[in-house]
């Protein structure tokens, strides 16, 4: 896959294009990508994703939003799904001010020279989100490109990034993963913590998330799959304030790589969340905490083996 940060002098053979923010690249989006590739084969063209960074709501100050995918994750997901070209436009106030007519003419037609545009069922773009499928139809005729509208994807209900965020905030990882079509990820650098885990036989890697806007799921203990130097390992993760040993209300992300021995400080690890095991709990004593951690370990290993 070729990745571009602007659209100057891009030469693409018969571009079949779809566009969007694609935060939380979920099964609805994956359906769009599948149809994009199908049309690419049908018309002997090349698939093109046009996306934006940073998230438009960050630029337009239209409310705080936590991201489901970092830009690095999105690039990896698009590449794994066999996309030919990925264009990442810098989302600015100037770009937001473009009307949908100007966006189509100046970017899609003049610069990309698109032949086909794949449109999600509820997609909107351009100034004030006025660009809809219905409004694009006359422009498709005027500029001689074909417009393809896709149906909604459901898993008992409509799939959306908003639903996925809500599920993760309440710890409903299995539901979120079902809508995503892959496990939700957290990634970052291992930094020094209080090192209490070592003393009780459960050393943890304190994870400093690389993206400040990444959504952190609700507090609790999760069964996970951790990736270190390309190798996956069973893990369990606590998100929260560690109430048994800590009086402060600062949230931490601590990952215990099961049966791992070695120094992780300064290393980068990626954690895939599989299932929430339990809520974060304040135990009467450290011994009670250790007893529960032993049970969490057994449960995490079982979940890992079922999902490996």
mmCIF file with all atom_site columns, C-alpha atoms in Angstrom, residues 19 50 52 89 95 98-109 125-126:
data_model
loop_
_atom_site.group_PDB
_atom_site.id
_atom_site.type_symbol
_atom_site.label_atom_id
_atom_site.label_alt_id
_atom_site.label_comp_id
_atom_site.label_asym_id
_atom_site.label_entity_id
_atom_site.label_seq_id
_atom_site.pdbx_PDB_ins_code
_atom_site.Cartn_x
_atom_site.Cartn_y
_atom_site.Cartn_z
_atom_site.occupancy
_atom_site.B_iso_or_equiv
_atom_site.pdbx_formal_charge
_atom_site.auth_seq_id
_atom_site.auth_comp_id
_atom_site.auth_asym_id
_atom_site.auth_atom_id
_atom_site.pdbx_PDB_model_num
ATOM 1  C CA . UNK A 1 19  ? -13.539 8.637  2.044  1.00 0.00 ? 19  UNK A CA 1
ATOM 2  C CA . UNK A 1 50  ? -9.140  9.300  1.515  1.00 0.00 ? 50  UNK A CA 1
ATOM 3  C CA . UNK A 1 52  ? -8.331  12.848 7.599  1.00 0.00 ? 52  UNK A CA 1
ATOM 4  C CA . UNK A 1 89  ? -5.286  14.785 4.431  1.00 0.00 ? 89  UNK A CA 1
ATOM 5  C CA . UNK A 1 95  ? -10.520 22.208 4.600  1.00 0.00 ? 95  UNK A CA 1
ATOM 6  C CA . UNK A 1 98  ? -14.870 23.770 1.691  1.00 0.00 ? 98  UNK A CA 1
ATOM 7  C CA . UNK A 1 99  ? -18.369 23.135 0.413  1.00 0.00 ? 99  UNK A CA 1
ATOM 8  C CA . UNK A 1 100 ? -19.092 19.624 -0.780 1.00 0.00 ? 100 UNK A CA 1
ATOM 9  C CA . UNK A 1 101 ? -19.253 20.947 -4.366 1.00 0.00 ? 101 UNK A CA 1
ATOM 10 C CA . UNK A 1 102 ? -15.781 22.489 -4.082 1.00 0.00 ? 102 UNK A CA 1
ATOM 11 C CA . UNK A 1 103 ? -14.398 19.382 -2.371 1.00 0.00 ? 103 UNK A CA 1
ATOM 12 C CA . UNK A 1 104 ? -15.642 17.180 -5.201 1.00 0.00 ? 104 UNK A CA 1
ATOM 13 C CA . UNK A 1 105 ? -14.352 19.512 -7.925 1.00 0.00 ? 105 UNK A CA 1
ATOM 14 C CA . UNK A 1 106 ? -10.993 20.548 -6.429 1.00 0.00 ? 106 UNK A CA 1
ATOM 15 C CA . UNK A 1 107 ? -9.938  17.316 -4.711 1.00 0.00 ? 107 UNK A CA 1
ATOM 16 C CA . UNK A 1 108 ? -11.809 14.323 -6.078 1.00 0.00 ? 108 UNK A CA 1
ATOM 17 C CA . UNK A 1 109 ? -12.087 15.394 -9.707 1.00 0.00 ? 109 UNK A CA 1
ATOM 18 C CA . UNK A 1 125 ? -18.948 15.605 4.119  1.00 0.00 ? 125 UNK A CA 1
ATOM 19 C CA . UNK A 1 126 ? -18.112 19.177 3.217  1.00 0.00 ? 126 UNK A CA 1
#
